[in-house]
Every structure is written in structure tokens, then in C-alpha cells.
Amino acid sequence: MVSVYDFEVKKTNGDTLSLNEYKGQPLIIVNTASKCGFASQFGDLQALYEEYSDKGLVILGFPSDQFNQEFDDAGETTEFCQINYGVTFPMLAKVDVNGDNAEPLFEHLVSEKQGMLSNKIKWNFTKFLVDRHGEVVKRYAPQTNPEKMKKDLEELM
């Protein structure tokens, strides 16, 4: 059975990151966009990260311009997240989350937890909760505030 830990992704500098590095840790994986109306969720995600990182939580942000709301330059995205929301959780390379060029990790996430009536990512800030075994346990809609993930997160801790 394939788990999230079987995937490799790109860092903003182009280096490869094996998600196996996070084996045994719960993850929140989210597609982000700096110019999105939900961008304030960066702050909410950061608050979760600060509260639960000492218990192993890792949040992985994947900028995506699939919905035309992200900077072209990864450096601009990182700077925006740090300056405006104090983001310290890992932000990775920009990816497509749907279509022919979709990041394989997101294809896996969607196949594990399809959304309401759709097997696609509908918008920015779709969040996936992954347990310590690399299994996708829940998908959250873009409008779901990360604060509402706490109950499910605490069950994984």
C-alpha cells in the first residue's frame, strides 16, 4: 500500500525532499496561494504548527498558481508568507494540483480522500490530514479554518 512517505517533492531551491523524512509524524499538507482570499489561513496554520510541532506535527505548504493567485517567484512567496504571517513551517516548490502536470503527491491525496462530488482540488487551501503511518485520514475544504482541525489533530497525537 502506498503512503505519503513514499513520495518525493521539490524544495523551493530545486532540491528533492523525501517525505520519508517525516515518517512517524502527523502531517497537514495544503495547497496555498498568497493572493487568495483564504491567505489569512497561513496565520492559522502557523498557530497550529506552533502549538503541535513539539508533538511531531509537520505542516507542508505547496504554493500553486493553478487558480491564478500565486507569485511567479518562489522567493516572493516565501517572503510574503514570512513577513505577513510569520510562517516557519516548510513551504515547498510551486506545484500543479490538478491536470496533466499535477504533482503526484496531490494525485495520491485526492485519490485517498475525494472531495464532495469531485476527484479534483477545487480551490486553494484544501487541507489533508495525514496520520503517523502516512495514511490520509481527512480532507478539509478550502473554507474550513485550520482551527477546526484541532479535534482531529489531537486524536492523532
C-alpha positions as a printed Julia matrix, in Angstrom:
157×3 Matrix{Float64}:
   0.0    0.0     0.0
   1.32   3.42   -0.97
   1.68   6.01    1.76
   2.51   9.7     1.72
   6.0    8.77    2.9
   6.68   7.09   -0.47
   6.69  10.43   -2.31
   9.45  12.88   -3.13
   8.79  16.57   -3.68
  10.84  19.6    -4.61
  12.02  22.27   -2.21
  11.95  25.9    -3.3
  15.66  25.66   -4.16
  15.02  22.71   -6.51
  16.47  20.05   -4.2
  14.49  16.87   -3.7
  12.85  16.14   -0.35
  11.76  12.61    0.52
   8.62  12.69    2.63
  10.02   9.57    4.28
  11.96  12.09    6.41
   8.68  12.71    8.22
   7.87   9.05    8.86
   6.09   8.66   12.18
   4.92  12.27   12.26
   1.42  13.58   11.57
   1.24  15.95    8.62
  -1.01  18.64    7.29
  -0.47  19.05    3.56
  -2.03  22.12    1.97
  -2.04  23.81   -1.42
  -1.57  27.52   -0.87
  -1.79  30.78   -2.77
  -0.51  34.1    -1.47
  -3.06  36.24   -3.3
  -6.06  34.11   -2.33
  -8.89  35.38   -0.14
  -8.08  32.48    2.2
  -4.45  33.6     2.63
  -5.16  34.54    6.25
  -5.17  30.77    6.85
  -1.37  30.98    6.71
  -1.56  32.56   10.16
  -3.98  29.91   11.43
  -1.78  27.12   10.07
   1.25  28.72   11.71
  -0.63  28.81   15.03
  -1.34  25.06   14.74
   2.29  24.45   13.86
   3.47  26.35   16.92
   1.02  24.54   19.17
   1.67  20.99   17.93
   5.15  20.88   16.4
   6.62  19.77   19.74
   4.33  16.72   19.42
   5.67  15.99   15.95
   3.26  17.85   13.67
   4.68  18.99   10.35
   2.79  21.29    8.01
   3.84  21.28    4.38
   2.71  24.2     2.22
   2.69  23.76   -1.54
   2.17  27.04   -3.4
   0.08  26.59   -6.52
  -0.81  29.05   -9.24
  -3.4   26.67  -10.65
  -6.1   29.2    -9.73
  -4.01  32.23  -10.79
  -3.37  33.56   -7.28
   0.31  32.89   -6.6
   3.51  34.83   -7.26
   5.72  33.6   -10.1
   8.84  33.56   -7.94
   9.24  31.11   -5.03
  11.3   33.67   -3.14
   8.43  36.17   -3.32
   6.02  33.56   -2.0
   8.29  32.6     0.91
   8.94  36.23    1.8
   5.22  37.06    1.66
   4.38  34.16    4.0
   7.11  35.02    6.48
   6.55  38.77    6.58
   2.74  38.76    6.63
   2.0   35.6     8.63
   5.23  34.59   10.38
   5.27  31.24    8.58
   8.06  28.95    9.77
   6.63  25.62    8.56
   8.15  24.26    5.34
   7.0   25.86    2.12
   7.91  23.79   -0.9
   8.2   24.36   -4.64
   5.19  25.6    -6.57
   3.1   22.73   -7.98
   0.04  22.0   -10.05
  -2.59  20.16   -8.03
  -4.86  19.16  -10.94
  -4.5   18.13  -14.56
  -1.8   16.52  -16.66
   1.05  18.14  -14.72
  -0.37  17.54  -11.24
   2.14  16.8    -8.51
   1.98  13.0    -7.89
   1.63  13.61   -4.16
  -1.59  15.58   -4.75
  -2.9   12.92   -7.12
  -2.39  10.44   -4.27
  -4.01  12.7    -1.67
  -7.07  13.23   -3.87
  -7.37   9.53   -4.69
  -7.35   8.72   -0.98
  -9.87  11.39    0.04
 -12.01  12.6    -2.82
 -13.95  15.76   -2.24
 -17.68  16.18   -2.43
 -18.65  15.15   -5.96
 -15.13  15.74   -7.24
 -11.83  13.98   -7.58
 -10.05  17.31   -8.05
  -8.75  20.08   -5.84
 -11.43  22.74   -6.16
  -9.53  25.71   -4.75
  -6.56  26.95   -2.75
  -6.14  25.9     0.88
  -7.54  22.4     0.5
  -6.02  20.66    3.51
  -5.18  16.98    4.03
  -4.51  15.43    7.43
  -2.08  12.5     7.39
  -1.54  10.17   10.35
   1.77   8.87   11.72
   1.6    5.91    9.3
   1.44   8.1     6.2
  -2.27   7.43    5.62
  -4.57  10.25    4.58
  -7.27  10.39    7.25
  -9.22  13.52    6.35
  -9.67  16.2     3.71
 -10.81  19.71    4.61
 -12.45  22.2     2.28
 -10.69  25.47    1.47
 -13.11  27.48    3.6
 -12.52  25.27    6.67
 -10.46  27.26    9.13
  -7.42  25.26   10.33
  -8.57  25.89   13.91
 -11.42  23.44   13.21
  -8.83  20.71   12.55
  -7.72  20.64   16.19
 -10.05  17.86   17.37
  -8.95  15.53   14.57
  -5.33  16.53   15.08
  -5.43  15.78   18.79
  -6.77  12.3    18.06
  -3.57  11.64   16.07
  -1.21  12.92   18.75
